[in-house]
Coordinates of C-alpha atoms in Angstrom, one line a residue:
Chain A
M1 CA 59.4 208.7 -90.3
S2 CA 61.0 205.5 -89.3
T3 CA 60.6 204.5 -85.7
T4 CA 63.7 202.4 -85.6
V5 CA 66.8 204.4 -84.4
S6 CA 69.9 203.9 -86.4
Q7 CA 73.0 202.8 -84.5
L8 CA 74.6 206.3 -84.8
D9 CA 71.6 208.0 -83.2
Q10 CA 71.4 205.8 -80.2
V11 CA 72.3 207.4 -76.9
K12 CA 75.7 206.1 -75.8
S13 CA 76.0 205.1 -72.2
G14 CA 79.5 203.8 -71.8
P15 CA 81.8 205.3 -69.1
W16 CA 83.8 207.3 -71.6
N17 CA 80.9 208.7 -73.6
G18 CA 80.7 212.0 -71.6
G19 CA 78.2 213.5 -69.2
R20 CA 79.6 211.8 -66.1
S21 CA 82.9 211.0 -64.5
P22 CA 84.4 207.9 -66.2
F23 CA 86.1 207.1 -62.9
A24 CA 82.9 207.4 -60.9
I25 CA 84.8 209.9 -58.6
E26 CA 83.7 213.4 -57.9
Y27 CA 85.6 216.1 -59.7
G28 CA 87.2 217.7 -56.6
K29 CA 88.5 214.3 -55.5
V30 CA 90.1 213.6 -58.8
M31 CA 91.8 217.0 -58.6
M32 CA 93.0 216.2 -55.1
W33 CA 94.5 213.0 -56.4
F34 CA 96.3 214.8 -59.3
F35 CA 97.7 217.4 -56.9
L36 CA 99.0 214.6 -54.6
V37 CA 100.6 212.9 -57.6
S38 CA 102.4 216.1 -58.4
D39 CA 103.4 216.6 -54.8
A40 CA 104.7 213.1 -54.7
F41 CA 107.0 214.1 -57.6
T42 CA 108.3 217.0 -55.6
F43 CA 109.1 214.7 -52.6
S44 CA 110.5 212.0 -54.8
A45 CA 112.9 214.6 -56.4
F46 CA 114.1 215.6 -52.9
L47 CA 114.6 212.0 -51.8
V48 CA 116.2 210.9 -55.0
Y49 CA 118.7 213.8 -54.7
Y50 CA 119.3 212.7 -51.2
G51 CA 120.0 209.2 -52.4
A52 CA 122.4 210.5 -55.1
Q53 CA 124.3 212.6 -52.5
R54 CA 124.6 209.6 -50.2
F55 CA 125.8 207.4 -53.0
S56 CA 128.5 209.9 -54.0
Q57 CA 129.9 210.8 -50.6
I58 CA 132.7 208.7 -49.0
T59 CA 131.4 209.1 -45.5
W60 CA 127.9 209.9 -44.2
P61 CA 126.8 210.6 -40.5
D62 CA 125.4 207.4 -38.9
P63 CA 121.7 208.1 -38.1
D64 CA 122.0 205.8 -35.1
Y65 CA 124.5 208.2 -33.5
V66 CA 122.9 211.5 -34.8
F67 CA 119.4 210.7 -33.5
Q68 CA 119.8 209.1 -30.1
S69 CA 118.1 211.5 -27.7
I70 CA 114.7 211.6 -26.2
P71 CA 113.9 215.2 -25.2
A72 CA 113.5 215.7 -21.5
I73 CA 114.4 212.1 -20.8
A74 CA 117.8 211.2 -22.1
D75 CA 120.4 213.0 -24.1
E76 CA 122.0 210.0 -25.7
G77 CA 121.9 206.2 -25.9
Y78 CA 118.4 205.7 -27.3
P79 CA 118.7 205.6 -31.1
L80 CA 115.4 205.7 -33.0
V81 CA 113.2 205.7 -30.0
F82 CA 111.9 209.3 -30.3
V83 CA 111.3 209.0 -34.0
G84 CA 109.5 205.8 -33.3
I85 CA 107.1 207.7 -31.1
M86 CA 106.7 210.3 -33.9
T87 CA 105.9 207.6 -36.5
F88 CA 103.4 206.0 -34.2
I89 CA 101.6 209.4 -33.6
L90 CA 101.4 210.0 -37.4
I91 CA 100.1 206.5 -38.2
M92 CA 97.6 206.8 -35.3
S93 CA 96.4 210.2 -36.7
S94 CA 96.0 208.6 -40.1
V95 CA 93.7 206.0 -38.6
T96 CA 91.6 208.6 -36.8
M97 CA 91.3 210.4 -40.1
V98 CA 90.1 207.3 -42.0
L99 CA 87.6 206.7 -39.1
A100 CA 86.3 210.3 -39.6
V101 CA 85.9 209.5 -43.4
E102 CA 84.1 206.3 -42.4
A103 CA 81.8 208.2 -40.1
G104 CA 81.2 210.8 -42.8
H105 CA 79.8 208.0 -45.1
R106 CA 77.2 207.3 -42.5
N107 CA 76.5 211.1 -42.1
A108 CA 77.3 210.7 -38.4
K109 CA 78.2 214.3 -37.6
K110 CA 79.2 213.8 -33.9
E111 CA 81.6 210.9 -34.8
V112 CA 83.1 213.0 -37.6
V113 CA 83.7 215.8 -35.2
G114 CA 85.3 213.5 -32.6
W115 CA 87.7 211.8 -35.0
M116 CA 88.6 215.1 -36.6
I117 CA 89.6 216.5 -33.2
A118 CA 91.7 213.4 -32.6
T119 CA 93.4 213.8 -36.0
I120 CA 94.2 217.5 -35.3
I121 CA 95.6 216.6 -31.9
G122 CA 97.7 213.9 -33.5
G123 CA 99.0 216.4 -36.1
L124 CA 99.9 219.0 -33.4
M125 CA 101.7 216.3 -31.3
F126 CA 103.7 215.3 -34.3
L127 CA 104.6 219.0 -35.0
G128 CA 105.6 219.4 -31.4
C129 CA 107.9 216.4 -31.6
Q130 CA 109.4 217.7 -34.8
A131 CA 110.1 221.1 -33.2
L132 CA 111.9 219.3 -30.3
E133 CA 113.9 217.2 -32.7
W134 CA 114.9 220.3 -34.7
S135 CA 115.9 222.3 -31.6
H136 CA 117.9 219.4 -30.3
L137 CA 119.8 219.0 -33.6
N138 CA 120.3 222.8 -33.8
H139 CA 121.6 222.7 -30.2
E140 CA 124.1 220.0 -31.3
G141 CA 125.4 222.3 -34.1
Y142 CA 123.4 221.1 -37.1
W143 CA 121.6 223.7 -39.2
W144 CA 121.5 224.8 -42.9
G145 CA 125.2 225.4 -43.7
R146 CA 126.4 224.5 -40.2
I147 CA 127.7 221.2 -38.7
P148 CA 129.1 220.2 -35.3
E149 CA 132.8 220.9 -34.8
H150 CA 133.7 217.2 -34.2
Y151 CA 133.5 216.5 -37.9
A152 CA 136.9 216.8 -39.6
G153 CA 138.5 216.3 -43.0
I154 CA 136.5 214.5 -45.6
D155 CA 133.7 213.8 -43.1
K156 CA 132.7 217.4 -43.3
I157 CA 131.3 217.2 -46.8
G158 CA 128.9 214.4 -46.1
A159 CA 127.8 215.8 -42.8
Q160 CA 127.1 219.2 -44.4
Q161 CA 125.0 217.5 -47.1
F162 CA 123.2 215.5 -44.5
A163 CA 122.4 218.6 -42.4
N164 CA 121.1 220.6 -45.4
L165 CA 119.0 217.8 -46.7
F166 CA 117.6 216.8 -43.3
F167 CA 116.3 220.2 -42.5
T168 CA 115.1 220.8 -46.1
I169 CA 113.2 217.6 -46.5
T170 CA 111.8 217.2 -42.9
G171 CA 111.0 220.9 -43.1
F172 CA 109.1 220.5 -46.3
H173 CA 107.2 217.6 -44.8
G174 CA 106.6 219.5 -41.6
F175 CA 105.2 222.4 -43.7
H176 CA 102.8 219.8 -45.3
V177 CA 101.7 218.6 -41.8
T178 CA 101.1 222.2 -40.7
T179 CA 98.9 223.0 -43.7
G180 CA 97.2 219.7 -43.2
V181 CA 96.4 220.6 -39.6
I182 CA 95.1 224.0 -40.7
I183 CA 92.9 222.4 -43.4
N184 CA 91.7 219.9 -40.8
I185 CA 90.7 222.7 -38.5
I186 CA 88.8 224.5 -41.3
I187 CA 87.0 221.3 -42.1
L188 CA 86.2 220.7 -38.4
C189 CA 84.7 224.2 -38.2
M190 CA 82.7 223.6 -41.4
T191 CA 81.4 220.3 -39.9
L192 CA 80.4 222.1 -36.7
G193 CA 78.7 224.8 -38.8
N194 CA 76.5 222.1 -40.4
V195 CA 77.9 222.9 -43.9
F196 CA 78.2 219.2 -44.9
E197 CA 75.0 218.4 -43.1
K198 CA 73.1 220.8 -45.4
R199 CA 75.1 219.7 -48.5
G200 CA 74.0 216.1 -47.7
T201 CA 77.5 214.6 -48.2
Y202 CA 80.7 214.5 -46.2
L203 CA 82.8 214.1 -49.3
M204 CA 85.0 217.0 -48.3
I205 CA 86.2 215.0 -45.3
E206 CA 87.4 212.4 -47.8
K207 CA 89.3 214.9 -49.9
V208 CA 91.1 216.3 -46.9
G209 CA 91.6 212.8 -45.7
L210 CA 93.5 212.0 -48.9
Y211 CA 95.9 214.9 -48.2
W212 CA 96.4 213.8 -44.6
H213 CA 97.2 210.2 -45.6
F214 CA 99.6 211.5 -48.2
V215 CA 101.5 213.3 -45.5
D216 CA 101.7 210.1 -43.6
L217 CA 102.8 208.3 -46.7
V218 CA 105.7 210.7 -47.2
W219 CA 106.8 210.3 -43.6
V220 CA 107.0 206.5 -44.1
F221 CA 109.6 207.2 -46.8
V222 CA 111.4 210.0 -44.9
F223 CA 111.6 207.8 -41.9
T224 CA 113.2 204.9 -43.8
F225 CA 115.7 206.9 -45.7
F226 CA 116.8 209.4 -43.0
Y227 CA 116.6 207.3 -39.9
L228 CA 116.8 203.6 -40.8
V229 CA 119.1 203.3 -43.8
Chain B
M1 CA 74.8 219.7 -63.4
S2 CA 74.3 219.4 -59.6
G3 CA 72.0 216.4 -60.2
N4 CA 74.7 214.8 -62.2
N5 CA 77.2 215.3 -59.3
T6 CA 74.9 213.7 -56.8
S7 CA 74.6 210.6 -59.0
V8 CA 78.4 210.3 -59.1
E9 CA 78.7 210.6 -55.4
H10 CA 76.0 208.0 -54.8
G11 CA 77.6 205.6 -57.2
H12 CA 80.8 206.2 -55.4
E13 CA 79.4 205.7 -51.9
G14 CA 78.1 202.3 -52.9
Q15 CA 81.7 201.0 -53.1
H16 CA 82.5 202.1 -49.5
A17 CA 81.0 199.1 -47.9
D18 CA 84.5 197.5 -48.4
M19 CA 86.1 199.9 -45.9
S20 CA 84.6 199.0 -42.6
K21 CA 85.9 199.9 -39.1
K22 CA 87.1 196.4 -38.7
L23 CA 89.3 196.6 -41.8
I24 CA 90.6 200.0 -40.8
W25 CA 91.9 198.6 -37.5
K26 CA 93.3 195.6 -39.3
V27 CA 95.3 197.8 -41.7
F28 CA 96.4 199.8 -38.7
F29 CA 97.8 196.7 -36.9
Y30 CA 99.6 195.7 -40.1
L31 CA 101.2 199.1 -40.4
L32 CA 102.2 198.9 -36.7
A33 CA 103.5 195.4 -37.0
I34 CA 105.7 196.4 -40.0
T35 CA 107.0 199.5 -38.2
C36 CA 107.8 197.3 -35.1
L37 CA 109.6 194.9 -37.4
E38 CA 111.7 197.7 -38.8
F39 CA 112.6 198.8 -35.3
F40 CA 113.5 195.3 -34.4
I41 CA 115.9 195.0 -37.3
A42 CA 117.3 198.5 -36.6
L43 CA 117.8 198.2 -32.9
V44 CA 118.1 194.5 -32.0
L45 CA 119.7 193.0 -35.2
V46 CA 121.8 196.0 -36.4
Y47 CA 122.6 198.4 -33.5
N48 CA 123.1 195.8 -30.7
G49 CA 123.4 192.7 -32.9
P50 CA 125.3 190.9 -35.5
L51 CA 124.1 192.5 -38.7
E52 CA 126.0 195.2 -40.5
K53 CA 124.4 198.2 -42.2
G54 CA 124.6 197.5 -45.9
P55 CA 122.8 196.5 -49.1
L56 CA 121.0 193.5 -47.5
V57 CA 119.5 195.4 -44.6
N58 CA 118.7 198.4 -46.8
F59 CA 116.9 196.2 -49.3
I60 CA 114.8 194.8 -46.4
Y61 CA 114.0 198.3 -45.2
V62 CA 112.9 199.4 -48.7
V63 CA 110.7 196.4 -49.2
L64 CA 109.0 196.9 -45.8
T65 CA 108.6 200.6 -46.7
L66 CA 106.9 199.8 -50.0
V67 CA 104.6 197.3 -48.2
K68 CA 103.6 200.1 -45.8
A69 CA 103.1 202.5 -48.7
Y70 CA 100.9 199.9 -50.4
F71 CA 98.6 199.6 -47.3
I72 CA 98.3 203.4 -46.9
V73 CA 97.5 204.1 -50.6
A74 CA 95.4 201.0 -51.2
Y75 CA 93.2 201.0 -48.0
F76 CA 93.5 204.4 -46.3
M77 CA 93.5 206.4 -49.5
H78 CA 91.0 203.9 -50.9
L79 CA 92.7 203.5 -54.2
K80 CA 92.2 199.8 -54.3
F81 CA 88.5 200.2 -54.5
E82 CA 88.5 202.8 -57.3
R83 CA 88.1 201.8 -61.0
M84 CA 91.0 200.2 -62.7
G85 CA 91.3 203.2 -65.2
F86 CA 91.8 205.6 -62.3
I87 CA 94.4 203.3 -60.5
I88 CA 96.4 203.1 -63.8
I89 CA 96.4 206.9 -64.5
T90 CA 97.5 207.7 -61.0
L91 CA 100.3 205.1 -60.7
I92 CA 101.7 204.9 -64.2
V93 CA 103.5 208.2 -64.0
F94 CA 105.7 206.8 -61.3
V95 CA 107.6 205.0 -64.0
F96 CA 109.4 208.3 -64.4
I97 CA 110.4 208.3 -60.8
I98 CA 111.8 204.8 -61.0
Y99 CA 113.8 205.9 -64.0
F100 CA 114.9 209.0 -62.1
I101 CA 116.1 206.9 -59.2
I102 CA 118.1 204.6 -61.5
L103 CA 119.6 207.6 -63.3
L104 CA 120.7 209.6 -60.2
L105 CA 121.9 206.6 -58.2
T106 CA 124.1 205.6 -61.1
E107 CA 125.3 209.2 -61.3
G108 CA 126.0 209.2 -57.5
S109 CA 128.1 206.0 -57.8
Y110 CA 130.0 207.4 -60.7
L111 CA 130.9 210.5 -58.7
H112 CA 131.8 208.3 -55.7
T113 CA 134.3 206.4 -57.8
H114 CA 135.8 209.2 -60.0
L115 CA 135.5 212.5 -58.1
H116 CA 137.1 211.1 -54.9
H117 CA 139.7 209.2 -57.0
T118 CA 140.7 212.5 -58.7
F119 CA 140.6 214.9 -55.7
G120 CA 140.8 212.5 -52.7

């Protein structure tokens, strides 16, 4: 028997030769990314349809006049202020989430718990703000299939499309925030129950973190296209 | 199999040195600054000021939004520090979204011109 190994028999060790992740990312995390890509397609489809509607209508309600109240403070005259607070809350909760991930890398359980609680509180605050925003608009007369009476003539078509799309898209986003908060609570309980401590890795925090940042990312786009443009 | 997983995780953790607390807060202040700039344009320059809503302002908003999206995806979602192959497979599919945007906005403009011309 020859002791030299022919080139074909050599053990291949390149990243694409099997036996390990070519991306050096754990399987669950890759799947979370793929889910988020598909979810991004759903949100893109919603927002692109919104764009198409806005391009095709002759008139469209001016967001500066639709969104100008701050609940419990002022009914009108402050465009964008309340949504600014909501945006700040969501960015802030994204930061606390990434700090939880960072603490997870150091296996610092106490810090992970603290930052996760902060993230959950941020998510709940955002949902509360959204509930106030929805109830205010509903009070004004906007809902699926319903618009305030002051719209007349050709304005009605654009206003109706605006109302339907606003509640559908922010509703779908709010649904994502709600599931995100629920998942965050589950992960917090798992952290408190020492599940990750025993597993030796806090990678699960990272996967949930990806989802939470994605929710923040979607809000960045919703905010621009509904409130600013 | 489980041993294999651990090696993957360890290999991955090695790259996390890039994402320190300092960098997290830095990215947060960038995001905050861009959001404040958007509010400045919306409230001071457009609502109470000389600028009109229109293609120019919208273009600025979209660019600022994409910059914010870059910071969130690259740093918070850590994509910048993954391998190039992974970055490509996650981002390349958005070519279809860009195509979809072009298609539907063209369609919207067409309807704007012709539908209202016919029935308006």
